[in-house]
XYZ file of C-alpha atoms in Angstrom:
561
model
C -20.587 39.673 -31.327
C -20.449 42.700 -33.613
C -23.794 44.021 -34.838
C -24.829 44.166 -38.524
C -23.426 47.573 -39.436
C -22.249 46.353 -42.846
C -23.948 45.521 -46.110
C -21.224 43.043 -47.046
C -18.462 41.105 -45.309
C -15.614 40.289 -47.711
C -13.222 37.496 -46.721
C -9.847 38.179 -48.323
C -8.355 41.317 -49.881
C -6.504 40.032 -52.935
C -7.460 40.352 -56.595
C -11.095 39.345 -56.035
C -11.761 40.713 -52.554
C -10.004 44.034 -53.132
C -11.913 44.663 -56.364
C -15.301 43.709 -54.886
C -14.728 45.868 -51.812
C -13.790 48.927 -53.868
C -16.671 48.482 -56.314
C -19.266 48.079 -53.550
C -17.900 51.044 -51.603
C -18.114 53.228 -54.703
C -21.855 52.482 -54.619
C -21.992 53.536 -50.950
C -22.317 49.999 -49.639
C -20.851 49.514 -46.162
C -18.128 46.873 -46.438
C -16.026 45.011 -43.882
C -12.940 43.188 -45.191
C -11.503 40.394 -43.037
C -7.899 39.586 -44.001
C -5.949 36.727 -42.394
C -2.581 38.421 -42.922
C -1.088 41.710 -41.741
C -1.313 45.130 -43.354
C 1.860 46.478 -44.954
C 2.977 50.083 -45.287
C 5.055 50.198 -48.466
C 6.975 53.248 -47.305
C 8.155 51.725 -44.032
C 7.726 47.955 -44.073
C 9.475 47.007 -47.329
C 13.114 46.687 -46.349
C 15.985 44.788 -47.848
C 19.592 45.403 -46.870
C 20.953 45.222 -50.380
C 18.958 47.792 -52.337
C 21.326 48.572 -55.160
C 24.302 46.848 -56.676
C 27.026 47.517 -59.185
C 26.097 47.730 -62.839
C 27.257 44.211 -63.604
C 25.172 42.954 -60.708
C 27.859 40.967 -58.894
C 29.057 41.716 -56.333
C 26.492 44.146 -54.974
C 26.813 47.093 -52.605
C 24.271 48.655 -50.291
C 23.897 52.408 -50.512
C 24.402 54.413 -47.349
C 21.674 57.034 -47.595
C 19.337 54.854 -45.529
C 16.632 54.347 -48.127
C 14.253 51.534 -47.196
C 13.319 49.363 -50.125
C 11.754 46.191 -51.382
C 10.950 43.797 -48.579
C 10.564 40.214 -49.729
C 7.133 38.889 -48.868
C 8.623 35.420 -48.487
C 11.815 34.302 -46.752
C 14.880 34.440 -48.966
C 15.899 31.063 -47.524
C 14.552 28.361 -49.846
C 13.979 25.355 -47.592
C 12.024 22.339 -48.782
C 10.293 21.892 -45.465
C 6.952 22.494 -43.856
C 6.960 25.819 -42.043
C 4.839 28.698 -40.942
C 4.477 31.738 -43.176
C 6.696 34.460 -41.742
C 6.047 38.143 -42.150
C 9.602 39.469 -42.517
C 8.464 43.086 -42.528
C 6.928 42.874 -39.051
C 8.964 39.947 -37.779
C 6.133 37.756 -36.568
C 4.492 34.513 -37.517
C 1.130 34.312 -39.259
C -0.339 31.705 -36.970
C -1.788 28.573 -38.468
C -0.373 29.185 -41.940
C 1.572 26.026 -42.714
C 2.557 25.360 -46.289
C 5.475 24.272 -48.401
C 7.871 26.610 -50.135
C 8.557 25.996 -53.785
C 11.770 27.218 -55.466
C 10.375 30.685 -56.127
C 8.873 31.365 -52.703
C 5.317 31.095 -51.472
C 2.583 30.331 -53.957
C 0.466 32.994 -52.334
C 0.841 35.542 -49.567
C -1.396 36.435 -46.657
C -1.655 40.179 -46.180
C -3.819 43.120 -47.198
C -3.500 42.884 -50.958
C -3.107 39.099 -51.038
C -1.024 37.615 -53.818
C -1.192 40.869 -55.803
C 1.489 42.099 -53.393
C 4.129 39.782 -54.798
C 2.946 38.867 -58.294
C 5.159 39.795 -61.241
C 2.583 42.222 -62.659
C 1.856 40.354 -65.904
C -1.635 41.423 -66.940
C -3.276 39.090 -69.445
C -6.865 38.851 -70.573
C -8.520 35.593 -71.543
C -8.966 35.161 -75.272
C -12.523 34.500 -76.470
C -11.641 30.991 -77.617
C -10.337 30.081 -74.144
C -13.900 30.426 -72.812
C -15.473 27.957 -75.266
C -13.537 24.727 -74.894
C -16.510 22.353 -74.765
C -18.253 23.709 -77.851
C -14.997 24.039 -79.826
C -13.011 20.983 -78.771
C -15.296 18.777 -76.695
C -13.209 19.150 -73.514
C -13.839 20.748 -70.115
C -16.868 23.086 -70.094
C -17.888 26.405 -71.635
C -18.100 29.544 -69.540
C -21.750 30.607 -69.037
C -21.102 33.892 -70.879
C -18.708 35.037 -73.585
C -15.744 37.387 -73.813
C -17.866 40.248 -75.154
C -19.794 40.356 -71.877
C -16.605 40.432 -69.815
C -14.662 42.926 -71.955
C -16.093 46.138 -70.413
C -14.990 44.947 -66.981
C -11.482 44.185 -68.244
C -11.400 47.764 -69.527
C -12.501 49.033 -66.142
C -9.654 47.110 -64.517
C -7.175 48.617 -67.003
C -8.119 52.171 -66.106
C -8.939 51.758 -62.408
C -5.612 50.179 -61.486
C -3.420 51.341 -64.376
C -2.062 49.013 -67.062
C 0.982 49.581 -69.250
C 1.001 48.071 -72.707
C 0.274 48.257 -76.420
C -1.974 46.151 -78.684
C -0.365 43.085 -80.239
C -1.175 40.811 -83.176
C -2.500 38.028 -80.924
C -4.454 40.170 -78.448
C -8.090 39.936 -77.497
C -10.349 42.807 -78.590
C -10.021 45.990 -76.505
C -12.691 48.664 -76.521
C -10.262 51.240 -75.152
C -6.470 51.673 -75.418
C -4.031 50.975 -72.611
C -3.855 53.836 -70.084
C -0.050 54.174 -70.335
C 2.582 52.936 -72.833
C 4.460 49.625 -72.539
C 7.800 49.349 -70.798
C 10.939 49.616 -72.956
C 12.164 46.352 -74.367
C 14.777 44.568 -72.254
C 17.740 42.522 -73.466
C 15.787 39.307 -72.944
C 12.818 40.635 -74.897
C 15.034 41.813 -77.746
C 16.771 38.450 -78.019
C 13.507 36.518 -77.880
C 12.050 38.819 -80.527
C 15.094 38.229 -82.744
C 14.769 34.450 -82.427
C 10.975 34.428 -82.781
C 10.962 36.528 -85.931
C 13.578 34.247 -87.446
C 11.196 31.336 -86.799
C 8.145 33.230 -88.122
C 6.473 33.603 -84.714
C 4.636 36.832 -83.824
C 5.830 38.797 -80.782
C 4.199 41.631 -78.832
C 4.809 43.865 -75.794
C 3.936 42.310 -72.444
C 1.053 44.109 -70.678
C 1.787 45.004 -67.050
C -0.220 45.929 -63.988
C 2.767 48.182 -63.252
C 2.880 51.840 -64.217
C 5.390 52.922 -66.862
C 4.196 56.510 -66.311
C 2.430 58.204 -63.378
C -1.333 57.634 -63.276
C -4.187 58.122 -60.815
C -1.926 59.780 -58.271
C 0.579 56.911 -58.289
C 4.196 57.104 -59.521
C 5.935 55.241 -62.331
C 8.123 52.171 -61.889
C 11.697 52.866 -60.741
C 13.092 49.751 -62.531
C 14.497 48.165 -59.394
C 13.887 44.625 -60.636
C 12.069 43.480 -57.476
C 8.652 42.737 -58.976
C 8.290 38.983 -58.693
C 8.035 37.848 -55.081
C 8.418 41.309 -53.562
C 6.303 44.239 -52.477
C 6.637 47.504 -54.408
C 7.820 50.416 -52.294
C 7.113 52.884 -55.075
C 3.427 51.806 -55.331
C 3.937 51.502 -59.094
C 2.779 47.873 -59.071
C -1.010 47.792 -59.213
C -1.663 45.533 -56.252
C -5.021 45.890 -54.573
C -3.133 47.425 -51.634
C -1.889 50.224 -53.918
C -4.749 50.620 -56.393
C -8.006 49.505 -54.724
C -7.865 49.396 -50.927
C -7.062 53.144 -50.576
C -10.064 54.041 -52.762
C -12.312 51.782 -50.692
C -11.123 53.318 -47.424
C -11.267 56.887 -48.765
C -14.925 56.331 -49.665
C -15.728 56.266 -45.959
C -17.665 53.022 -46.403
C -14.949 50.411 -45.822
C -13.202 48.915 -42.810
C -10.226 46.566 -43.163
C -9.505 44.202 -40.275
C -6.077 42.626 -40.830
C -4.776 39.544 -39.012
C -8.308 38.182 -38.674
C -8.465 34.547 -39.761
C -11.979 33.321 -40.528
C -12.722 29.834 -39.229
C -16.504 29.471 -39.603
C -19.351 30.762 -41.750
C -22.633 30.193 -39.940
C -26.005 29.752 -41.640
C -29.440 30.237 -40.127
C -32.574 28.089 -40.277
C -33.530 29.549 -43.673
C -30.213 28.498 -45.179
C -28.655 31.947 -45.440
C -25.333 33.139 -44.046
C -25.924 34.821 -40.699
C -22.443 35.504 -39.284
C -18.728 35.012 -39.841
C -16.510 33.804 -36.980
C -12.815 34.618 -36.921
C -9.679 34.691 -34.776
C -8.635 38.298 -34.111
C -5.042 39.605 -33.765
C -5.104 38.892 -30.018
C -6.068 35.276 -30.765
C -9.580 35.791 -29.421
C -12.659 34.306 -31.058
C -14.842 37.012 -32.562
C -17.875 37.049 -34.823
C -19.462 39.468 -37.262
C -23.102 39.402 -38.280
C -23.461 39.426 -42.035
C -26.183 40.444 -44.503
C -24.128 39.066 -47.383
C -20.727 37.421 -47.529
C -18.190 37.491 -50.361
C -15.628 34.682 -50.182
C -12.362 35.747 -51.829
C -9.845 33.589 -49.982
C -8.098 32.116 -53.065
C -8.715 28.822 -54.816
C -7.794 26.736 -51.767
C -8.773 28.574 -48.564
C -12.241 29.342 -49.934
C -12.845 25.618 -50.307
C -11.496 24.851 -46.845
C -14.025 27.217 -45.292
C -16.910 25.737 -47.275
C -16.016 22.081 -46.738
C -15.154 22.422 -43.048
C -18.564 23.738 -42.039
C -21.108 21.140 -43.004
C -24.371 21.233 -41.054
C -27.816 19.658 -41.182
C -28.887 21.917 -44.045
C -25.622 21.470 -45.939
C -24.361 17.985 -45.013
C -21.617 17.961 -47.684
C -20.341 21.435 -46.900
C -21.641 24.937 -47.524
C -22.766 25.685 -51.094
C -21.939 22.096 -52.078
C -25.194 20.405 -53.082
C -23.575 19.757 -56.477
C -20.515 18.138 -54.907
C -18.312 20.451 -56.999
C -16.687 22.409 -54.149
C -12.989 21.585 -54.338
C -13.207 19.676 -57.612
C -11.542 20.493 -60.964
C -8.460 22.181 -59.519
C -6.412 23.800 -62.288
C -2.915 25.248 -62.197
C -1.351 26.598 -65.373
C 1.108 24.243 -67.053
C 4.745 25.367 -67.391
C 8.102 24.516 -68.903
C 11.344 26.507 -69.127
C 14.503 27.012 -71.120
C 17.554 28.657 -69.573
C 20.134 30.437 -71.734
C 23.501 32.074 -71.237
C 24.727 34.586 -73.827
C 28.223 35.803 -74.622
C 27.484 39.443 -73.830
C 26.002 40.949 -70.708
C 22.212 41.267 -70.611
C 21.804 42.720 -67.092
C 18.261 41.433 -67.231
C 17.777 41.655 -63.460
C 16.828 45.315 -63.911
C 13.296 46.525 -64.596
C 10.067 44.565 -64.927
C 10.295 40.797 -65.290
C 8.968 40.511 -68.848
C 9.002 42.974 -71.756
C 7.941 40.747 -74.682
C 5.673 37.724 -75.082
C 4.856 35.223 -77.828
C 1.134 34.387 -78.026
C 1.496 32.848 -81.475
C 0.449 29.479 -79.994
C -2.326 30.757 -77.724
C -5.190 28.905 -79.374
C -5.614 25.135 -79.360
C -4.796 23.513 -82.695
C -6.078 19.960 -83.392
C -3.199 19.540 -85.873
C -0.815 19.324 -82.907
C -2.523 16.161 -81.680
C -3.477 17.470 -78.235
C -5.717 20.050 -76.585
C -4.242 23.274 -75.251
C -2.327 26.418 -76.110
C -0.094 28.942 -74.424
C 2.557 31.611 -74.535
C 6.314 32.035 -74.221
C 7.899 34.997 -72.468
C 11.473 36.129 -71.809
C 12.668 37.029 -68.309
C 15.455 36.713 -65.714
C 13.131 34.508 -63.606
C 14.200 34.663 -59.918
C 17.595 36.192 -60.553
C 16.792 39.623 -59.123
C 19.673 39.445 -56.643
C 23.020 37.640 -56.662
C 21.966 35.645 -53.585
C 18.821 34.332 -55.259
C 20.795 33.567 -58.401
C 23.415 31.607 -56.471
C 20.763 29.550 -54.671
C 18.532 28.791 -57.654
C 20.430 29.057 -60.931
C 23.457 26.772 -60.970
C 24.487 25.276 -64.317
C 22.853 21.845 -64.700
C 26.030 20.419 -66.248
C 28.478 22.259 -63.993
C 29.871 21.955 -60.451
C 27.820 23.090 -57.444
C 30.815 24.027 -55.300
C 34.335 25.384 -55.630
C 36.241 27.774 -57.856
C 34.578 26.787 -61.136
C 31.124 27.108 -59.566
C 31.961 30.640 -58.402
C 33.362 31.517 -61.805
C 30.102 30.379 -63.424
C 28.077 32.486 -60.998
C 30.130 35.610 -61.659
C 29.990 35.102 -65.426
C 26.368 33.974 -65.728
C 24.537 36.400 -63.438
C 24.524 39.270 -65.932
C 24.285 37.015 -69.024
C 21.378 34.701 -68.150
C 17.768 34.758 -69.300
C 14.888 32.295 -69.418
C 12.154 31.523 -71.876
C 9.112 30.609 -69.781
C 6.304 28.610 -71.388
C 2.858 28.957 -69.776
C -0.157 27.009 -70.945
C -3.540 25.545 -70.205
C -4.437 23.150 -67.444
C -7.303 20.821 -68.268
C -10.025 20.595 -65.605
C -10.188 17.063 -64.192
C -12.185 15.603 -61.332
C -9.099 13.792 -59.984
C -7.456 17.161 -59.275
C -9.124 18.467 -56.165
C -9.042 20.000 -52.720
C -10.354 17.988 -49.788
C -10.112 18.183 -46.015
C -7.336 16.240 -44.317
C -8.891 13.709 -41.921
C -6.310 14.158 -39.151
C -4.065 17.222 -39.551
C -5.057 20.572 -38.032
C -3.408 23.986 -38.032
C -2.359 26.005 -34.990
C -5.914 27.244 -34.494
C -7.378 23.737 -34.588
C -8.878 24.151 -38.063
C -8.777 20.980 -40.202
C -6.147 21.381 -42.899
C -6.732 21.120 -46.611
C -5.271 18.477 -48.898
C -4.417 19.116 -52.564
C -4.357 16.240 -55.042
C -3.049 17.050 -58.497
C -1.630 15.374 -61.591
C -1.341 17.035 -64.998
C -3.405 15.727 -67.894
C -1.442 14.020 -70.678
C -2.431 16.881 -73.004
C -0.949 19.408 -70.554
C 2.350 17.517 -70.633
C 2.273 17.336 -74.434
C 1.582 21.076 -74.604
C 4.478 22.176 -72.382
C 6.793 19.830 -74.304
C 5.629 21.410 -77.573
C 6.136 24.944 -76.216
C 9.557 24.084 -74.825
C 10.602 22.737 -78.225
C 9.541 26.040 -79.791
C 11.457 27.931 -77.084
C 14.587 25.915 -77.872
C 14.213 26.893 -81.525
C 13.919 30.556 -80.497
C 16.989 30.266 -78.237
C 19.057 28.769 -81.038
C 17.920 31.426 -83.523
C 18.737 34.154 -80.982
C 22.339 32.947 -80.710
C 22.431 31.544 -77.173
C 25.877 30.408 -76.069
C 24.554 27.701 -73.705
C 21.007 26.342 -73.509
C 19.415 24.077 -70.884
C 15.781 22.952 -71.044
C 14.390 22.222 -67.579
C 13.179 18.632 -67.168
C 9.428 18.417 -67.749
C 7.523 16.730 -64.948
C 4.116 16.782 -63.324
C 3.590 19.869 -61.184
C 3.638 19.541 -57.412
C 2.726 23.146 -56.640
C 1.195 26.149 -58.329
C 0.600 29.851 -57.839
C -2.688 29.842 -59.780
C -5.367 27.822 -57.973
C -8.383 27.856 -60.246
C -11.707 26.144 -60.877
C -12.542 24.706 -57.467
C -15.922 26.486 -57.179
C -16.827 26.487 -60.855
C -19.466 28.911 -62.167
C -22.296 27.742 -64.406
C -26.001 27.876 -65.161
C -26.690 24.310 -63.994
C -26.727 23.939 -60.170
C -25.993 20.222 -60.578
C -22.561 20.846 -62.134
C -21.449 24.182 -60.666
C -21.135 25.975 -57.334
C -21.986 29.570 -58.260
C -24.134 31.043 -60.996
C -22.884 33.293 -63.794
C -22.890 36.234 -61.353
C -20.829 34.441 -58.669
C -23.820 33.855 -56.416
C -24.030 30.488 -54.676
C -26.759 28.278 -56.134
C -27.508 27.074 -52.588
C -27.090 30.158 -50.379
C -28.615 33.378 -51.788
C -26.443 35.785 -49.753
C -23.109 34.036 -50.368
C -20.893 35.068 -53.302
C -17.500 33.639 -54.338
C -15.109 35.971 -56.175
C -11.634 34.575 -56.716
C -9.936 32.115 -59.048
C -12.272 29.382 -57.799
C -15.003 30.348 -60.237
C -12.898 29.803 -63.389
C -14.321 27.244 -65.811
C -11.117 26.941 -67.842
C -7.626 28.019 -66.834
C -6.669 30.293 -69.703
C -3.066 30.374 -70.881
C -1.303 32.254 -68.126
C -1.723 34.844 -65.411
C -5.345 34.999 -64.085
C -5.164 38.190 -61.989
C -6.812 40.572 -64.455
C -9.612 38.089 -65.100
C -10.258 37.675 -61.362
C -10.501 41.467 -61.007
C -12.770 41.856 -64.042
C -15.068 39.093 -62.790
C -15.161 40.738 -59.357
C -16.232 44.113 -60.824
C -18.925 42.335 -62.800
C -20.095 40.390 -59.735
C -20.287 43.571 -57.634
C -22.743 45.093 -60.113
C -25.066 42.127 -59.725
C -24.710 42.131 -55.938
C -25.932 45.717 -55.992
C -28.833 44.785 -58.281
C -29.807 41.919 -55.964
C -29.625 44.206 -52.940
C -31.825 46.828 -54.609
C -34.322 44.088 -55.476
C -34.336 43.044 -51.782
C -33.052 39.569 -52.736
C -30.193 39.522 -50.201
C-alpha cells in the first residue's frame, strides 16, 4: 500500500486525464497519473522501416541515413479477429487488452497520451446550438451550461497545446485568434473547395492540434503524412504526451506510472473513494490511497471500472444511483465518398485535412430529420502504399492480378475521400454493460457494447453523402464511389456514458464533473458529453477538463474533498 502523498489520483492520461493533471499541477497540487499502457519516447520509439518514398508515392524507398520515424501505434496488419493490443514500439503485449480492429486500426490506444497519440489532429469546437438540442428540437438533453461558459477554456486549450487555423464563416465565436496560421491547402482541399463553391456551400480551413509553425518550444510539422493512426516523432502534433505531460512533470508535482492497469476503486464507510487498486508492470497487485480520484479512462473503460465494483453502499455500481452509468453511448455518424482524379494529387503528404465544409453543421427541420454535420477532404488511410493496397481497392474492379496492380499504381497518387461526420443521437438502447461470463487476462469482467444508429443518424449521413457526391461531380472527379451506408459496429469517439447534468436522477456527474454520489470522484473524458457534436471531440474533452480542474481546486480549498 502506498501512502497518501498525492492530492489527486488521475486514471488515464489522454485528452481528459492529461489536461486535468497539467492544470492541477500548475496549481501545485500533487498528482499521480496511472496509465494502463506504456510510455513512448518519440525520438527513439517511433520507428517505421519505410520513412520516405518517391514523389509519386509508389513504389517507395527507405532512406539510408538511419533516421527513426513514425511508429504505428497499431499493427499494420488489418485482421478482423479478436486480439491483444500490441505495442510495436516496445515489442510487448499490453496484457488484458482484447478488442477488435476496425479497418483503420484501433479505436483507441493505451499509452501515456492515450488516443491523442494517434488521432488525426482535427481540432473542432462544439457550436452553441449543438449544446441545446432539447430546448431547440425536443431531442436528447441540453447541456447544463452554454457555450459562452466553455469558450474561455477552449481558448486556453488553443494556446496551451498550440492550434493552427483561421476563422471560418461557420465557426463558433472565438475570444482570441488561433496561435499559429492554418496549414497550406492540399490538392484534396482545393478540389473540394472548387466543388463546394460551385454548389454554393461555404468552405473554411481545417483547424489542427498540429503546429504549422514552432510554438511553446515545440517544432512545426514536417509534412510526413503520418498523422492519423501514428505517433508524431517531431512532437508537432499536440498530443497530451507532447503538450501537457512534460509541463506536468516539469512542475515537480506530478508522477506518471505507466503500465499500471486499474482494476478496483474502493470506497470507505462514508461513501468516499479511499484507494485505487491496480496491476503494476511486474503483474503485481498494488494500491494507492487517494484523497480524490479523477476517472479519465475513455468512454468505455471508465464505465467498466464503475460498474464492476458494486458494493453495499453502491449496489448498482459506483456513482450509479441514477442508473445512467453506461447508458446513452454515442459515436459520431459517418459516410464517405471516394474519388479518383485524372491528375496526380499526392494527397498522402502533409496533414490529413486542409479544408472542411460546416455549411450543414446545424440541424434544419426542413430536412425532415434531426442532426447536422460536416464534410472534409482527405486521403483517409492511404499514407503508405501498403495501407492503400490493403484498404483502398476499387469497388468495381478486380482484387487480384495485373489489372488490380495497375489500379493501385494509378490510383495511389490520384485518390481522395470526402468524409461526412455528423451527430449521433443519445439513446438508452445504446449502452455499455458488463459481460456476464467473459474476463480479460487479469480476471477483470469484460465490457459489452450495444449500439444501433438512430434512424435520424442514418438519414443525416445519407443526406451528407448526397451533398458530397454533388461536390465530387462539380470538382471533376474521374471516378466516384460512395461507400455503402450501414449501421456502425465500431467507433473512435465513445461519448455520453456518464452524462453530466444538474439532476442526479438523470445524470452521473454534475456540471463540474463531480459525481453526484461520491464527493471525491470526478469523471473527465468523453463520458460526460450530453450531445455528440458534429465531429472530433478532443478539444471539447480538454476544455471541459481544464474547467473541471478549476472547480476541483475550489472544492479542495473549501475542504469539500
